[in-house]
Short mmCIF file of C-alpha atoms in Angstrom, two decimals:
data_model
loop_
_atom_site.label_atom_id
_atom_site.label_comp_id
_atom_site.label_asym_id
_atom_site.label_seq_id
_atom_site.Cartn_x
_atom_site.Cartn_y
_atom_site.Cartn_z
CA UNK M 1 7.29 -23.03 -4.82
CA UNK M 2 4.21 -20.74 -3.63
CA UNK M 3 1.01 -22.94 -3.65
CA UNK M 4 -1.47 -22.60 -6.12
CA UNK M 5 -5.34 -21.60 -5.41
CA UNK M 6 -7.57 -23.94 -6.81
CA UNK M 7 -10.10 -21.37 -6.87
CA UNK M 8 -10.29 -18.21 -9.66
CA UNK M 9 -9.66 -14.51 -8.98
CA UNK M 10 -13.36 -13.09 -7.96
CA UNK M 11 -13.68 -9.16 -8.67
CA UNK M 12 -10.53 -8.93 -8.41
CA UNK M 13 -10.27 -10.28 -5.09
CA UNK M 14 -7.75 -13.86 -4.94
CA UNK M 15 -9.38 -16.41 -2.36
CA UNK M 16 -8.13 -16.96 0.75
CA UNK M 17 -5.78 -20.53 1.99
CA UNK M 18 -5.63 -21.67 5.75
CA UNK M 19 -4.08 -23.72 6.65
CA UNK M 20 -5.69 -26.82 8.61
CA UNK M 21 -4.13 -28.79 11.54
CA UNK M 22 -3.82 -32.63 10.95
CA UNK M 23 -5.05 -33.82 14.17
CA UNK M 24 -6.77 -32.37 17.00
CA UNK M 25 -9.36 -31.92 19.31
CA UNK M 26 -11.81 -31.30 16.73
CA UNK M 27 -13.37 -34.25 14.91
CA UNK M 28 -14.37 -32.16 11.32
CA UNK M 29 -12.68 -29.31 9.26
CA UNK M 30 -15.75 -27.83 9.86
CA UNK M 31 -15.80 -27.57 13.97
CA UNK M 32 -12.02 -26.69 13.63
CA UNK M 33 -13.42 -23.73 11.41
CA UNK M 34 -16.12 -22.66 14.06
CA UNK M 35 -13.51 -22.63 16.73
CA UNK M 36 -11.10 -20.32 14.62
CA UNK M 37 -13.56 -18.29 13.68
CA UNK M 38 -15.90 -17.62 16.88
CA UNK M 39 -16.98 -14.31 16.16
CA UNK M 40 -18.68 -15.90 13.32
CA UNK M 41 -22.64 -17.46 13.42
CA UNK M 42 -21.40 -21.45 13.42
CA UNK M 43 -24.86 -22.91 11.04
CA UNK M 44 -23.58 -19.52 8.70
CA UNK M 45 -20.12 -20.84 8.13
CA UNK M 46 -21.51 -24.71 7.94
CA UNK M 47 -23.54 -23.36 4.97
CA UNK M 48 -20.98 -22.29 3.01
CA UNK M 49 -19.64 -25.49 3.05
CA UNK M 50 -23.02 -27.01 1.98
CA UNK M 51 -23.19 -24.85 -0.95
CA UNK M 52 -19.55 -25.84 -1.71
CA UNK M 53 -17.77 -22.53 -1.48
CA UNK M 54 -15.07 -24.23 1.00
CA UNK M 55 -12.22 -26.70 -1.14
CA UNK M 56 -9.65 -28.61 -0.87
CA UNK M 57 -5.82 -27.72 -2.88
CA UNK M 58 -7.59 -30.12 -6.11
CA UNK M 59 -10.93 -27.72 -5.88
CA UNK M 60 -12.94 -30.47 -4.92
CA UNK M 61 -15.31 -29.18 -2.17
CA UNK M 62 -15.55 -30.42 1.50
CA UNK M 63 -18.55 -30.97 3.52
CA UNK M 64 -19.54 -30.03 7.03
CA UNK M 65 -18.73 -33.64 7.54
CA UNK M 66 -15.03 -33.97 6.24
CA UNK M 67 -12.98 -35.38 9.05
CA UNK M 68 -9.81 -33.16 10.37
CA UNK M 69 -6.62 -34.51 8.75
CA UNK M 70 -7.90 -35.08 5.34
CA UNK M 71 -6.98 -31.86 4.28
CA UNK M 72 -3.94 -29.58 5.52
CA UNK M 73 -4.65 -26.42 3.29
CA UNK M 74 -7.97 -25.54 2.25
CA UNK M 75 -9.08 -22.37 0.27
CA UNK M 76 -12.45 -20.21 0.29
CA UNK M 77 -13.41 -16.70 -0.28
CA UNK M 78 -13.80 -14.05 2.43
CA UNK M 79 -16.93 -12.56 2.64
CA UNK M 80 -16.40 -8.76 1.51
CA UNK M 81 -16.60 -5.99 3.83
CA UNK M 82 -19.36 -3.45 3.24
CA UNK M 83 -17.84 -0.43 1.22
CA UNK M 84 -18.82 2.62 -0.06
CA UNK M 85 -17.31 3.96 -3.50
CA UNK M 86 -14.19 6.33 -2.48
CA UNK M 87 -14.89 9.23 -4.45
CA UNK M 88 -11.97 9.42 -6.38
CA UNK M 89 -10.33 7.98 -9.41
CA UNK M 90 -7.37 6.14 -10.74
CA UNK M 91 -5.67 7.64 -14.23
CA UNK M 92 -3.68 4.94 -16.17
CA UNK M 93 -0.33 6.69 -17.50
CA UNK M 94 0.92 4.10 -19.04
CA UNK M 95 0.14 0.19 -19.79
CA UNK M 96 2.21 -2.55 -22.29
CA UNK M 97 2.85 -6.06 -21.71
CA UNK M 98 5.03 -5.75 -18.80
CA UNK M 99 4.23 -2.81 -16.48
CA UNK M 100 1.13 -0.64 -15.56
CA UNK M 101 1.35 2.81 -14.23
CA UNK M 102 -1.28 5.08 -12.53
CA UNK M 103 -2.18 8.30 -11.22
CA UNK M 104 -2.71 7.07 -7.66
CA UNK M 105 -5.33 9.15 -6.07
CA UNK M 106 -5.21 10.62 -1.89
CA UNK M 107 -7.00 8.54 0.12
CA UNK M 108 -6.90 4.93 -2.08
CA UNK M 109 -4.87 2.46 -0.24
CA UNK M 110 -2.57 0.57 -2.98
CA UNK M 111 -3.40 -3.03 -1.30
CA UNK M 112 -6.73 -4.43 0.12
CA UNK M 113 -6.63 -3.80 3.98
CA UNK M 114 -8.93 -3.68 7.11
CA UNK M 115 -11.97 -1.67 5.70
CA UNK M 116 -10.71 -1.11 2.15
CA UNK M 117 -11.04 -3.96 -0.36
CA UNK M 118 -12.81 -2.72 -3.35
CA UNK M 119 -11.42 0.66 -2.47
CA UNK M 120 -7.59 0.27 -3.58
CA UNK M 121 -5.53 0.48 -6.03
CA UNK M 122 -5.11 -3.11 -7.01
CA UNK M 123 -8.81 -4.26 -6.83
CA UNK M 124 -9.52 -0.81 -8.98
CA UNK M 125 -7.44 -1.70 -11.40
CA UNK M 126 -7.61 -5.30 -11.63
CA UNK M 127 -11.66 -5.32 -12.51
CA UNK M 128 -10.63 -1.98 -14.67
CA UNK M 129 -8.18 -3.62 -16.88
CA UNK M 130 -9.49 -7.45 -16.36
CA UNK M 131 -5.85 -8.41 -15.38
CA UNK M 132 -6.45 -10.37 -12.08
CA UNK M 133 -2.45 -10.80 -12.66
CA UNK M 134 -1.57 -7.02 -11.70
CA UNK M 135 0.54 -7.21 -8.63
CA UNK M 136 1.82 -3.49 -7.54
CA UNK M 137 6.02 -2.80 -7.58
CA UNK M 138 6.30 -0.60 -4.86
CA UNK M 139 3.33 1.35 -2.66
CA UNK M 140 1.88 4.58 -1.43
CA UNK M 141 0.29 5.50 1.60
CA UNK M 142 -3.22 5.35 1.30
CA UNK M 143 -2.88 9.53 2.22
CA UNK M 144 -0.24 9.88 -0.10
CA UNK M 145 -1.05 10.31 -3.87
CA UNK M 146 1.01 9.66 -7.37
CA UNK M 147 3.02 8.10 -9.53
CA UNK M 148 2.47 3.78 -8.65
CA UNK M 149 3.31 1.24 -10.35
CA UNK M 150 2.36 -2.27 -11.00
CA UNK M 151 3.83 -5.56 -12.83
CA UNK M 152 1.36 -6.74 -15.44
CA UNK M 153 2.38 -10.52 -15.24
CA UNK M 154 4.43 -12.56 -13.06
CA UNK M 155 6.67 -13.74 -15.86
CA UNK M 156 8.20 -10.29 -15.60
CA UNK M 157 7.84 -9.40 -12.00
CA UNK M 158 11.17 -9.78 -10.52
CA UNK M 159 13.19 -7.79 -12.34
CA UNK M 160 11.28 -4.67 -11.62
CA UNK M 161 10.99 -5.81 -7.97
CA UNK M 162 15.03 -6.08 -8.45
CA UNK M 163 14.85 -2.57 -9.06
CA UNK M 164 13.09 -1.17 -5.83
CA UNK M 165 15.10 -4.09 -3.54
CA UNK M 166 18.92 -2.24 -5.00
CA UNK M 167 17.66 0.87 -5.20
CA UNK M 168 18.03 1.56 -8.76
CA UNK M 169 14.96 3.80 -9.08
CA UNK M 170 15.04 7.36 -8.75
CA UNK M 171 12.32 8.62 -6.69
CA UNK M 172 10.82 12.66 -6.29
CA UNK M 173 8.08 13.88 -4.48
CA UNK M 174 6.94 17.20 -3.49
CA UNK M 175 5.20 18.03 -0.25
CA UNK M 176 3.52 21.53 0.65
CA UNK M 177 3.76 22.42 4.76
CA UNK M 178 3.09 25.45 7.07
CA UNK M 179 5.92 27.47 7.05
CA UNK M 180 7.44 27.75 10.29
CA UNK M 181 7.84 30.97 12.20
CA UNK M 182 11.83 30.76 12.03
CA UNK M 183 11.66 29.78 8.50
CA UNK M 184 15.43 30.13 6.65
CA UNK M 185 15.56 29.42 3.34
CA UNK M 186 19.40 29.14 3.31
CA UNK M 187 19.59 25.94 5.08
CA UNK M 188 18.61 24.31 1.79
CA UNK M 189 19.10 21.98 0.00
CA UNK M 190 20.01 19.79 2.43
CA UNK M 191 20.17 16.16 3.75
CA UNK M 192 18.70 14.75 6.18
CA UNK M 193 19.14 11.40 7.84
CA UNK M 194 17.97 9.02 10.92
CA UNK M 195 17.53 5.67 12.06
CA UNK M 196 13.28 5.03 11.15
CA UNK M 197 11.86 1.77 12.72
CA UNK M 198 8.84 0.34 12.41
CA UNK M 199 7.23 -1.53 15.38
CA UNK M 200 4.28 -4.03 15.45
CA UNK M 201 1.08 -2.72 16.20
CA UNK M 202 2.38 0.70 16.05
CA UNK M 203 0.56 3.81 13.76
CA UNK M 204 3.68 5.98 13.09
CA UNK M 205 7.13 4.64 13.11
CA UNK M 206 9.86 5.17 15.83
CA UNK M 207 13.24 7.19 15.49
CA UNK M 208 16.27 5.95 17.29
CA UNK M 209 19.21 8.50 17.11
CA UNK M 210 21.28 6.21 18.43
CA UNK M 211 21.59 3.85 15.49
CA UNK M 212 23.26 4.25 12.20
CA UNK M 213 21.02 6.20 10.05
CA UNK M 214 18.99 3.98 7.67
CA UNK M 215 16.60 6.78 5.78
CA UNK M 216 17.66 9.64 3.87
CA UNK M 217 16.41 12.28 1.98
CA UNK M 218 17.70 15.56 -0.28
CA UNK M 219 15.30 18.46 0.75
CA UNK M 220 15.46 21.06 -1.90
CA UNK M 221 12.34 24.35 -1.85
CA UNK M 222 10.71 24.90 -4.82
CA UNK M 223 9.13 27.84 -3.46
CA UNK M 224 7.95 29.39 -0.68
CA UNK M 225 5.85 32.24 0.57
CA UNK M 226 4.41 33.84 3.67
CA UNK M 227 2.11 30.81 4.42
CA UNK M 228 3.40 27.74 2.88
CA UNK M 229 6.73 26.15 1.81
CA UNK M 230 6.77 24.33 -1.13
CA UNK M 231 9.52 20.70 -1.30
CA UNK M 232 11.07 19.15 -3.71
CA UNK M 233 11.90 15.43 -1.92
CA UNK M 234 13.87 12.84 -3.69
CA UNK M 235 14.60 9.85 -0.88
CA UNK M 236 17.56 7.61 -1.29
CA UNK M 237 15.97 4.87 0.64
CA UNK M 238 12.11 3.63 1.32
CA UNK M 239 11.48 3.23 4.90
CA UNK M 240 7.75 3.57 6.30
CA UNK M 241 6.81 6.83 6.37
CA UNK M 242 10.08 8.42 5.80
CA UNK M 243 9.64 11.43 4.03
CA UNK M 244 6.51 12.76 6.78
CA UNK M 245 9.06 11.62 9.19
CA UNK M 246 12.02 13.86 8.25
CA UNK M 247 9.58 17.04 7.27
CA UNK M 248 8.29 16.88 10.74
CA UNK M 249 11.91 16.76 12.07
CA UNK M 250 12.87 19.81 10.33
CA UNK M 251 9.44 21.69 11.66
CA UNK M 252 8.35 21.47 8.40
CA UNK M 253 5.34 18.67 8.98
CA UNK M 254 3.19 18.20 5.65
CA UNK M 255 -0.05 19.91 5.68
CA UNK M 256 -3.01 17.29 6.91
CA UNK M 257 -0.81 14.83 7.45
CA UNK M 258 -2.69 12.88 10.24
CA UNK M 259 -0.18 11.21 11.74
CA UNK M 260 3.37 13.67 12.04
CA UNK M 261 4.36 15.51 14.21
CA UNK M 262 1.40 14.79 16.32
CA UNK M 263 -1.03 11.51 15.53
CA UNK M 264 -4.58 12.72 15.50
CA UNK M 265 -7.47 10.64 16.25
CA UNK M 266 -9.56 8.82 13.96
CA UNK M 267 -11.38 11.22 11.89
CA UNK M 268 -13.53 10.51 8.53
CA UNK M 269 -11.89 11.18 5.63
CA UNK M 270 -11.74 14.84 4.47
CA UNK M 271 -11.72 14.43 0.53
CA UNK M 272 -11.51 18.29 0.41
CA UNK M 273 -8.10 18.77 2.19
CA UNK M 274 -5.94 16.03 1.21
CA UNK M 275 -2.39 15.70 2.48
CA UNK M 276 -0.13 17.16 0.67
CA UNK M 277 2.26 14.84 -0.66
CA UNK M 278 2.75 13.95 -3.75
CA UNK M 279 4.98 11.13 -5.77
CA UNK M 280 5.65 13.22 -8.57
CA UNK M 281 8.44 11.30 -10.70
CA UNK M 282 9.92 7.50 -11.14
CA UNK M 283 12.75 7.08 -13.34
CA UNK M 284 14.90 3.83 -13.85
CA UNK M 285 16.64 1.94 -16.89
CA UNK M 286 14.32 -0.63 -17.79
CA UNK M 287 15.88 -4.40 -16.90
CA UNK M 288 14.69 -5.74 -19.98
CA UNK M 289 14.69 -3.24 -22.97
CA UNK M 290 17.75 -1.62 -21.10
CA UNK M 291 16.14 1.58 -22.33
CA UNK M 292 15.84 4.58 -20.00
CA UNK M 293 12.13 5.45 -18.45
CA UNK M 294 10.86 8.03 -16.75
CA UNK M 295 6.70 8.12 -15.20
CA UNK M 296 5.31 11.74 -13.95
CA UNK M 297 2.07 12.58 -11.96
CA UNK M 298 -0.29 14.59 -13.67
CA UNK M 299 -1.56 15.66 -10.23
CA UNK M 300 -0.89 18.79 -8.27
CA UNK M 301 -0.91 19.84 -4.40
CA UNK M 302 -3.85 22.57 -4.19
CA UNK M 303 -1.53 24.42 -0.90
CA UNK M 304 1.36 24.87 -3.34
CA UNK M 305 2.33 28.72 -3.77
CA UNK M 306 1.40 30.16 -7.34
CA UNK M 307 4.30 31.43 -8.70
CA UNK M 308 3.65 35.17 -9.64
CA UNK M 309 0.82 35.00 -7.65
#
């Protein structure tokens, strides 16, 4: 059974558990603290437990002088990084009891991470809505913009988790890349398929042709013309970074996409060129109404061809 915080949900943000050894070298909760946490001023992290902002799993606070062992999980809030405001927006689509859907924008990462806390998804739409019990379904890369969405209350959660795990959700994206000098149109639609794996510490994922293939993809062009080509992606399965992965394979790597074919180095974020992928469509049957559903983006990729144009 997953452990309770004693604390509240603070804009938007849950607080944090560690977990405490019983017995040690170090004769407080406190020291043990300072050692885990070097890089941090020791009298600065002793004050937060003076002001009480450091408890124990029944919310009572400890003090600086609480001896190790008392307490093997204790909770406390992170101190937040220092953001600036993305300057972009999230569009609700659609919102009952159950189920929230947005109009993920490019650069938002879904879930707090590193740098980002205030500026994702989840902490966006938490303090929007005041629903600090919105947990997302499925993700997006933070480049990577669309159709997300999110369970509105955990008495509901698992069957649309269910849905992701088997596969039972139809997914289709487009993407917009730089059409490649031996361009052929008649190769598609096609299929493509590898063997994607994702190692630790890595940026971009690995291929491995000489496994079973465990990603694949139907490629169809919606259009094309003498500068871009224009994709219509609908992936059978959800690996890291699959779709960049298989667009790059076919010389067909997504316009500003940072990492594929070739990882670029760390660059500030260039709101006015975007990579151009987009999660354009979710449709499933609904585990509990058993009614069909179907979520679209309201977004478009500015490097798509015009038609007539």
């Amino acid at each position: 059974m997953a452990m309770l915080s004693p604390l509240p949900v603070r804009d938007g943000v849950g607080a944090t558990r560690l977990h405490v050894p019983m017995s040690g070298e170090w004769p407080t909760v406190g020291a043990y603290m300072i050692e885990r946490f070097f890089h941090l001023d020791p009298e600065g992290l002793l004050s937060r437990f003076d002001r009480g902002e450091i408890v124990a799993r029944d919310g009572s606070p400890l003090t600086r002088y609480t001896p190790l062992g008392v307490e093997e999980f204790i909770w406390y809030y992170r101190d937040p990084p220092v953001e600036t405001r993305l300057p972009v927006e999230i569009e609700v689509i659609h919102q009952d009891d159950d189920l929230v859907v947005i109009d993920k924008p490019h650069f938002l990462p879904t879930i707090p991470g590193g740098k980002f806390l205030q500026n994702s998804a989840l902490i966006r739409l938490r303090n929007l809505l005041g629903n600090d019990e919105l947990a997302p379904i499925h993700r997006l890369d933070r480049a990577t913009a669309g159709v997300l969405m999110f369970s509105a209350r955990p008495q509901t959660r698992a069957p649309y988790q269910l849905l992701f795990e088997t596969r039972q959700v139809q997914k289709v994206y487009e993407a917009v890349s730089a059409r490649p000098d031996d361009w052929d149109a008649s190769r598609f639609p096609l299929v493509y398929r590898n063997h994607i794996v994702k190692l630790r510490n890595e940026l971009k994922v690995q291929v491995d042709d000489e496994r079973e293939p465990n990603a694949e993809t139907l490629i169809e062009v919606i259009d094309a013309d003498a500068r871009v080509v224009h994709t219509l992606l609908r992936p059978h399965s959800g690996k890291m970074h699959q779709l960049r992965v298989h667009l790059a394979a076919l010389d067909l790597g997504i316009l500003n996409d940072p990492f594929y074919p070739e990882l670029r180095g760390e660059r500030p974020d260039d709101f006015a060129h975007p990579m151009q992928l987009l999660a354009r469509e979710l449709h499933f049957v609904d585990p509990l109404s058993g009614a069909p559903r179907m979520f679209s983006t309201t977004r478009t990729l500015q490097e798509a061809p015009v038609s007539g144009a």
